[in-house]
Amino acid sequence: MSPSPRSSDASAKPARELWGTRWGFVMAAVGSAVGLGNMWRFSYIAAEGGGAAFLFMYIIMIALLGIPLMLCELTVGRKTQLSPIGALRGLGGRAWVPLGMLFVLTGFLILSYYSVIAGWTLRFAAESITVGFPENPGAHFGEISAGLSAVVWHLAFMALTIGIVMVGVQKGIERAALILMPSLVLIVLGLAIWAAFLDGAGEGYAFYLLPDMGQLMDPTVIRQATAQAFFSLSLGMGAMLTFASYLSKDTDLNQEAVTISFADFGVAFLAGLVVFPVVFALGLQGDVSASTVGALFISLPGAFADMGGIGRLVGFLFFLALSVGAVTSAISLLEVVTSSIIDETGMGRRNAAIGMGILIALFGLLSAFNTDVLGLVDAIAGDLFLVIGALAMSIFVGWAMKADPVEELRRGAGKRFYSLIPFVVVLIRFVLPPVIAVILFFALQDTWGAITGFFAG
Ligand code: TRP
């Protein structure tokens, strides 16, 4: 098409960039989902929730709430081809703009501390090569988790993330995910096979895989399983919505939602098959279930140090996989913020990614200097805001948006899913809002406790 003077005026928007291939989108979305949440957060929460009892509830919550909610986000993104604020405005009117803003704020906050934890991960990966794992992991963690060294690794990680998002959807995000995700799966799979041969693997598996019936109906376990499902599947803040906005309109979202959720669960499950045998082989179970942000960063390096040379290699691979997962997740967090700035202000991608990335990195300094702040921001954004976002999103798609959800989800749907869709919409309308509202009630109490605890010192 030859550019006429009219179509090339400043107000004409360039066509929106789309994913290069369907597989590229799936890998990027799996990359968003698979991250620190699958190994760091999953293992300590699973340990706290009694291992198998948690695992069982977790699977139910993914199927019952996670997949329908993912479909909500995907369908809004694909239909509007806009980032969250514009998408919600377009399908819901001005009243829904604040929800879009909450999404952007949540992405900003989560990335600010996620990057600090990713920085610890990068550091362990690097140190495993240069100096090996620490003899006294608790003290070592105390030294590196907050302060100047945490700041340096946090900034390095943010620079890497900004560098990828800046380049764009196909050449940056998609290409990174296509290389990184398969490598991550191979590494974790290899580690799980290795862990099967450890003394104590049996006990680890027993804890992880045999449910203790008493804990099954524990409301705390149920609530944590739900929050973990949202966090791990990257739901409740428009990340999947944003990624779906780069899809063409005939993609089968149902197939994609199932694939992404299975892949995410699969990696978390495999990570458990690594962590629990290692932890039980060395008698460290107390450390992991002492639910602090540091659990995995203290017990595992300690275990790797005890194993000598092989521990160094295995530990390197473990932290490498974790770093890879962290990068592809951080990309999606920054993309939500960046694409919203691009769509709302017309700023170029490069400037938007760098500008917002720097602001997030600066805010993250608070978490890098103080792990209590990190825990507080996680309690506010990771536990509370995601649940609020998830609740609002299910109401939006089920009841408020100016489009018929059944019709939207059927667009592009294969035969296998076509007849299931009315059932999914019933879930979205009648099951998700009340169930998530109950979870929200408890999340409010927890987060309030975290805030008062923080200020009480
Ligand atoms: N899902 C990622 C993980 O498991 C973290 C993450 C990336 C995320 N994007 C998100 C969490 C959006 C919530 C919302 O580590």
XYZ file of C-alpha atoms and ligand atoms in Angstrom:
472
model
C 0.000 0.000 0.000
C 1.501 3.329 -0.959
C 1.306 5.859 1.826
C -1.079 8.675 1.006
C -0.591 11.972 2.812
C -3.702 11.240 4.883
C -2.785 7.803 6.102
C 0.709 8.818 7.034
C -0.285 11.677 9.306
C 0.859 11.563 12.888
C -2.392 10.175 14.268
C -2.326 7.006 12.151
C -1.193 4.168 14.379
C 1.194 1.578 13.001
C -0.372 -1.902 12.749
C -0.075 -3.822 16.004
C 2.740 -6.306 16.075
C 1.568 -9.949 16.261
C 3.274 -13.150 17.393
C 5.269 -14.817 14.637
C 3.812 -18.264 15.256
C 1.251 -19.939 17.452
C 4.002 -21.894 19.162
C 5.835 -18.626 19.829
C 2.819 -17.278 21.699
C 2.418 -20.485 23.696
C 6.088 -20.461 24.686
C 5.956 -16.796 25.700
C 2.846 -17.422 27.808
C 4.386 -20.527 29.351
C 7.491 -18.419 29.945
C 5.370 -15.894 31.807
C 3.733 -18.581 33.903
C 6.818 -20.646 34.683
C 9.113 -18.710 36.966
C 10.219 -18.240 40.525
C 6.650 -19.073 41.480
C 7.036 -22.649 40.283
C 10.108 -23.460 42.306
C 10.691 -20.916 45.034
C 7.101 -20.068 45.996
C 5.604 -23.448 45.096
C 7.998 -25.518 47.171
C 7.755 -23.589 50.393
C 4.016 -23.199 50.176
C 3.648 -26.897 49.359
C 5.866 -27.760 52.321
C 3.782 -25.559 54.604
C 0.523 -26.973 53.307
C 1.535 -30.542 54.083
C 2.952 -31.443 50.677
C 0.469 -33.751 49.027
C -2.617 -32.152 50.611
C -1.578 -28.872 49.060
C -0.754 -30.503 45.750
C -4.196 -32.043 45.545
C -6.022 -28.754 46.227
C -3.677 -26.996 43.853
C -4.654 -29.253 40.947
C -8.350 -28.724 41.699
C -7.943 -24.943 41.867
C -6.068 -24.813 38.571
C -8.840 -26.716 36.823
C -11.780 -25.031 38.535
C -10.588 -21.424 38.765
C -7.280 -21.089 36.940
C -8.223 -22.237 33.462
C -11.569 -20.348 33.343
C -9.870 -17.198 34.582
C -7.125 -17.536 32.033
C -9.806 -17.804 29.365
C -11.312 -14.554 30.649
C -8.042 -12.724 30.205
C -7.204 -14.298 26.868
C -10.575 -13.556 25.345
C -10.556 -9.872 26.337
C -7.025 -9.425 25.017
C -7.688 -11.158 21.718
C -10.947 -9.340 21.092
C -9.708 -5.813 21.769
C -6.065 -6.210 20.717
C -5.251 -3.621 23.339
C -3.303 -3.567 26.576
C -5.363 -3.780 29.791
C -6.474 -0.173 30.304
C -7.668 0.288 26.719
C -9.134 -3.204 26.571
C -11.279 -2.703 29.649
C -12.328 0.764 28.509
C -13.251 -0.580 25.078
C -15.382 -3.475 26.287
C -16.677 -1.997 29.521
C -16.585 1.782 29.369
C -14.825 4.312 31.583
C -15.928 2.719 34.827
C -13.491 -0.136 34.207
C -10.424 2.013 33.593
C -9.381 1.887 37.282
C -9.147 -1.904 37.043
C -6.728 -1.519 34.145
C -4.726 0.886 36.270
C -4.691 -1.588 39.138
C -3.259 -4.179 36.737
C -0.466 -1.846 35.725
C 0.262 -0.946 39.341
C 0.329 -4.627 40.327
C 2.767 -5.441 37.526
C 4.950 -2.550 38.640
C 4.972 -3.690 42.270
C 5.459 -7.409 41.619
C 8.343 -6.830 39.234
C 10.042 -4.501 41.726
C 10.660 -7.323 44.230
C 10.564 -10.256 41.794
C 13.703 -8.782 40.295
C 15.437 -8.739 43.675
C 14.765 -12.454 44.175
C 15.830 -13.124 40.599
C 19.024 -11.247 41.447
C 19.768 -13.679 44.314
C 19.159 -16.501 41.854
C 21.578 -15.084 39.280
C 24.151 -14.622 41.983
C 23.924 -18.240 43.140
C 24.236 -19.433 39.546
C 27.348 -17.314 39.052
C 28.903 -18.213 42.415
C 28.406 -21.912 41.890
C 30.960 -21.618 39.091
C 33.379 -19.189 40.685
C 33.490 -20.083 44.385
C 31.015 -22.913 44.945
C 28.179 -23.032 47.458
C 28.566 -21.551 50.951
C 29.504 -23.657 53.978
C 27.201 -21.645 56.173
C 24.186 -20.967 53.971
C 22.092 -19.131 56.561
C 24.763 -16.520 57.230
C 25.571 -16.272 53.537
C 21.959 -15.601 52.701
C 21.837 -12.911 55.362
C 24.789 -11.196 53.691
C 23.628 -11.318 50.101
C 19.850 -10.937 50.396
C 19.845 -7.278 51.340
C 22.264 -4.438 50.826
C 24.675 -3.418 48.163
C 25.238 -6.809 46.549
C 21.483 -7.436 46.311
C 21.171 -4.036 44.646
C 23.816 -4.792 42.044
C 22.270 -8.119 41.003
C 18.778 -6.618 41.040
C 19.876 -3.856 38.677
C 21.629 -6.350 36.407
C 18.493 -8.436 36.204
C 16.322 -5.399 35.430
C 18.731 -4.350 32.689
C 18.418 -7.785 31.088
C 14.616 -7.652 31.256
C 14.457 -4.145 29.827
C 16.809 -5.170 27.024
C 14.459 -7.933 25.873
C 11.170 -6.019 26.174
C 12.659 -3.020 24.397
C 13.338 -5.050 21.273
C 9.678 -5.973 20.785
C 7.189 -8.798 20.700
C 8.578 -11.070 17.974
C 12.272 -10.332 18.026
C 12.541 -9.858 21.778
C 9.931 -11.674 23.828
C 9.058 -14.485 21.433
C 12.600 -15.296 20.457
C 13.834 -15.328 24.050
C 11.006 -17.648 25.107
C 11.539 -20.036 22.204
C 15.128 -20.633 23.244
C 14.838 -20.376 27.005
C 11.726 -22.385 27.825
C 12.715 -25.711 26.251
C 16.140 -25.422 27.928
C 14.500 -24.879 31.279
C 12.273 -27.933 30.917
C 15.235 -30.106 29.949
C 17.292 -28.943 32.926
C 14.504 -29.491 35.453
C 13.723 -32.895 33.960
C 17.387 -33.897 34.211
C 17.522 -32.728 37.817
C 14.398 -34.712 38.718
C 15.953 -37.886 37.320
C 19.150 -37.226 39.240
C 17.206 -36.601 42.482
C 15.407 -39.934 42.171
C 18.662 -41.699 43.007
C 19.363 -39.838 46.247
C 19.127 -41.640 49.586
C 16.010 -40.257 51.174
C 14.264 -39.678 47.859
C 11.552 -42.113 48.997
C 10.721 -40.059 52.069
C 10.674 -36.903 50.012
C 8.244 -38.448 47.542
C 6.062 -39.766 50.360
C 5.727 -36.315 51.887
C 5.105 -34.737 48.500
C 2.742 -37.316 47.016
C 0.757 -39.032 49.779
C -2.023 -36.746 51.036
C -2.645 -36.404 54.735
C -6.451 -36.456 54.781
C -6.607 -34.226 57.847
C -5.029 -31.313 56.007
C -7.103 -31.674 52.862
C -9.990 -29.525 53.996
C -7.892 -27.009 55.890
C -9.099 -23.536 54.748
C -5.562 -22.161 54.888
C -4.383 -24.812 52.477
C -7.282 -24.090 50.140
C -6.649 -20.359 50.182
C -2.942 -20.756 49.612
C -3.535 -23.201 46.800
C -5.776 -20.638 45.114
C -3.403 -17.706 45.538
C -0.525 -19.842 44.324
C -2.524 -20.927 41.264
C -3.146 -17.281 40.306
C 0.446 -16.269 40.895
C 1.903 -19.216 39.059
C -0.423 -18.930 36.069
C 0.284 -15.163 35.904
C -3.380 -14.301 36.404
C -5.075 -11.322 37.992
C -3.057 -8.476 36.540
C -3.559 -8.564 32.811
C -0.365 -10.355 31.782
C -2.197 -13.043 29.810
C -4.579 -10.383 28.528
C -1.661 -8.381 27.165
C -0.007 -11.389 25.540
C -3.330 -12.376 23.938
C -3.641 -8.903 22.462
C -0.881 -9.893 20.020
C -2.877 -12.909 18.777
C -4.816 -13.019 15.562
C -8.541 -13.390 16.065
C -8.911 -16.996 14.925
C -6.656 -18.625 17.549
C -8.233 -21.388 19.635
C -7.911 -19.902 23.105
C -9.279 -22.991 24.815
C -6.525 -25.192 23.511
C -3.934 -22.575 24.474
C -5.276 -22.142 28.004
C -5.126 -25.869 28.618
C -1.626 -26.180 27.169
C -0.271 -23.249 29.185
C -1.799 -24.483 32.439
C -0.546 -28.032 31.982
C 2.945 -26.850 31.164
C 3.010 -24.565 34.181
C 1.764 -27.270 36.503
C 4.176 -29.754 34.950
C 7.221 -27.627 35.715
C 6.081 -26.926 39.288
C 5.448 -30.635 39.795
C 8.886 -31.526 38.429
C 10.497 -28.875 40.601
C 8.871 -30.562 43.597
C 10.393 -33.850 42.452
C 13.777 -32.151 42.705
C 13.338 -30.119 45.863
C 11.700 -32.670 48.180
C 14.146 -35.562 47.624
C 17.097 -33.167 48.064
C 15.614 -31.689 51.202
C 14.785 -35.056 52.740
C 18.083 -36.602 51.694
C 19.823 -34.015 53.864
C 17.258 -33.823 56.637
C 16.441 -30.192 55.947
C 12.661 -30.424 55.985
C 12.336 -27.992 58.890
C 14.131 -25.280 56.918
C 11.855 -25.379 53.937
C 8.593 -25.337 55.807
C 9.714 -22.420 57.932
C 7.869 -20.272 55.474
C 10.161 -17.387 54.808
C 11.137 -15.927 51.495
C 14.621 -17.335 52.043
C 13.718 -21.017 52.545
C 14.804 -22.259 49.154
C 17.848 -20.018 49.086
C 19.160 -21.396 52.342
C 18.297 -25.083 52.370
C 19.196 -25.912 48.775
C 22.578 -24.175 48.656
C 23.334 -25.907 51.956
C 22.426 -29.228 50.397
C 24.504 -28.550 47.302
C 27.503 -27.579 49.434
C 27.249 -30.895 51.306
C 27.295 -32.869 48.089
C 30.724 -31.697 46.991
C 31.667 -31.484 43.308
C 28.468 -32.972 41.946
C 26.526 -30.567 44.157
C 28.239 -27.700 42.462
C 27.215 -28.855 39.012
C 23.681 -29.757 40.005
C 23.314 -26.519 41.949
C 24.524 -24.512 39.005
C 21.930 -26.150 36.747
C 19.203 -25.616 39.327
C 19.879 -21.899 39.714
C 20.377 -21.520 36.002
C 16.916 -22.973 35.363
C 15.482 -20.726 38.035
C 17.127 -17.658 36.478
C 15.792 -18.579 33.055
C 12.270 -18.909 34.430
C 12.631 -15.601 36.212
C 13.684 -13.741 33.071
C 10.782 -14.940 30.943
C 8.310 -14.096 33.748
C 9.792 -10.676 34.372
C 9.421 -9.953 30.668
C 5.663 -10.391 30.932
C 5.429 -8.193 34.007
C 7.320 -5.385 32.314
C 5.355 -5.890 29.099
C 2.053 -5.148 30.868
C 3.405 -1.839 32.108
C 5.211 -0.984 28.868
C 2.379 -1.800 26.486
C -0.046 0.213 28.592
C 2.226 3.248 28.433
C 2.645 2.771 24.675
C -1.101 2.466 24.063
C -2.149 5.237 26.438
C 0.460 7.878 25.656
C 1.697 7.001 22.167
C 5.272 6.833 23.457
C 7.628 4.569 21.484
C 8.351 1.043 22.754
C 11.995 1.705 23.417
C 11.419 4.759 25.571
C 8.472 3.215 27.362
C 10.401 0.048 28.263
C 13.488 1.914 29.430
C 11.579 4.608 31.296
C 9.241 2.297 33.154
C 11.983 -0.262 33.715
C 14.119 2.361 35.432
C 11.243 3.484 37.651
C 10.545 -0.111 38.665
C 14.228 -0.754 39.316
C 14.393 2.336 41.540
C 11.332 1.341 43.515
C 12.778 -2.148 43.848
C 15.758 -0.697 45.709
C 13.543 -0.609 48.788
C 13.155 -4.391 48.610
C 16.812 -4.866 47.776
C 17.848 -3.042 50.928
C 15.330 -4.694 53.212
C 13.763 -8.146 52.916
C 10.919 -7.087 55.227
C 9.860 -4.550 52.623
C 10.096 -7.298 50.017
C 7.761 -9.485 52.058
C 5.374 -6.586 52.558
C 5.156 -5.697 48.877
C 4.595 -9.388 48.081
C 1.778 -9.545 50.636
C 0.114 -6.455 49.132
C 0.595 -7.052 45.408
C 1.219 -10.801 45.154
C -1.395 -11.968 47.642
C -4.036 -9.223 47.695
C -4.024 -7.267 44.436
C -3.944 -10.413 42.307
C -7.023 -11.750 44.075
C -8.853 -8.429 43.655
C -7.838 -8.378 39.988
C -9.006 -11.957 39.501
C -12.379 -11.268 41.114
C -12.964 -8.135 39.062
C -11.913 -9.907 35.879
C -14.375 -12.763 36.363
C -17.212 -10.285 37.004
C -16.169 -8.271 33.987
C -16.243 -11.194 31.565
C -19.227 -12.937 33.125
C -21.495 -9.971 33.664
C -20.243 -6.593 32.536
C -18.477 -6.646 29.202
C -20.280 -5.573 26.050
C -19.881 -8.908 24.291
C -21.324 -12.375 24.718
C -18.757 -14.561 26.486
C -20.082 -17.778 24.953
C -19.784 -16.359 21.483
C -16.336 -14.890 22.189
C -14.934 -18.132 23.563
C -16.388 -20.115 20.682
C -14.551 -18.012 18.130
C -11.827 -20.255 16.760
C -12.657 -23.055 19.207
C -11.999 -26.589 18.014
C -14.698 -29.265 18.123
C -13.361 -30.688 21.328
C -14.109 -27.501 23.294
C -17.106 -26.084 21.451
C -19.775 -27.846 23.480
C -17.938 -27.325 26.782
C -17.975 -23.544 26.495
C -21.430 -22.835 27.967
C -20.326 -24.844 30.977
C -17.143 -22.771 31.306
C -19.223 -19.599 31.136
C -21.454 -20.888 33.937
C -18.290 -21.356 35.998
C -17.138 -17.833 35.152
C -20.507 -16.337 36.095
C -21.608 -18.300 39.122
C -18.625 -20.088 40.617
C -15.621 -17.823 40.203
C -17.009 -14.600 41.747
C -18.300 -16.102 45.010
C -15.359 -18.448 45.500
C -12.779 -15.748 44.792
C -14.724 -13.333 47.037
C -14.345 -15.744 49.952
C -10.636 -16.080 49.215
C -10.406 -12.295 49.063
C -11.935 -12.001 52.508
C -9.149 -14.125 53.978
C -6.501 -12.485 51.826
C -7.529 -9.103 53.244
C -7.005 -10.381 56.757
C -3.620 -11.843 55.893
C -2.410 -8.749 54.131
C -3.672 -6.547 56.940
C -1.739 -8.744 59.346
C 1.376 -8.355 57.206
C 1.011 -4.570 57.126
C 0.483 -4.176 60.858
C 3.265 -6.684 61.511
C 5.597 -4.642 59.340
C 4.934 -1.392 61.146
C 5.029 -3.002 64.554
C 8.592 -3.995 63.577
N 3.910 -16.580 37.038
C 5.223 -16.123 37.380
C 5.871 -17.121 38.316
O 5.314 -18.139 38.579
C 5.245 -14.761 37.965
C 4.468 -13.801 37.147
C 4.752 -13.361 35.923
C 3.240 -13.249 37.470
N 3.762 -12.551 35.463
C 2.822 -12.481 36.395
C 2.448 -13.377 38.572
C 1.628 -11.833 36.411
C 1.256 -12.715 38.595
C 0.832 -11.976 37.517
O 6.953 -16.894 38.789
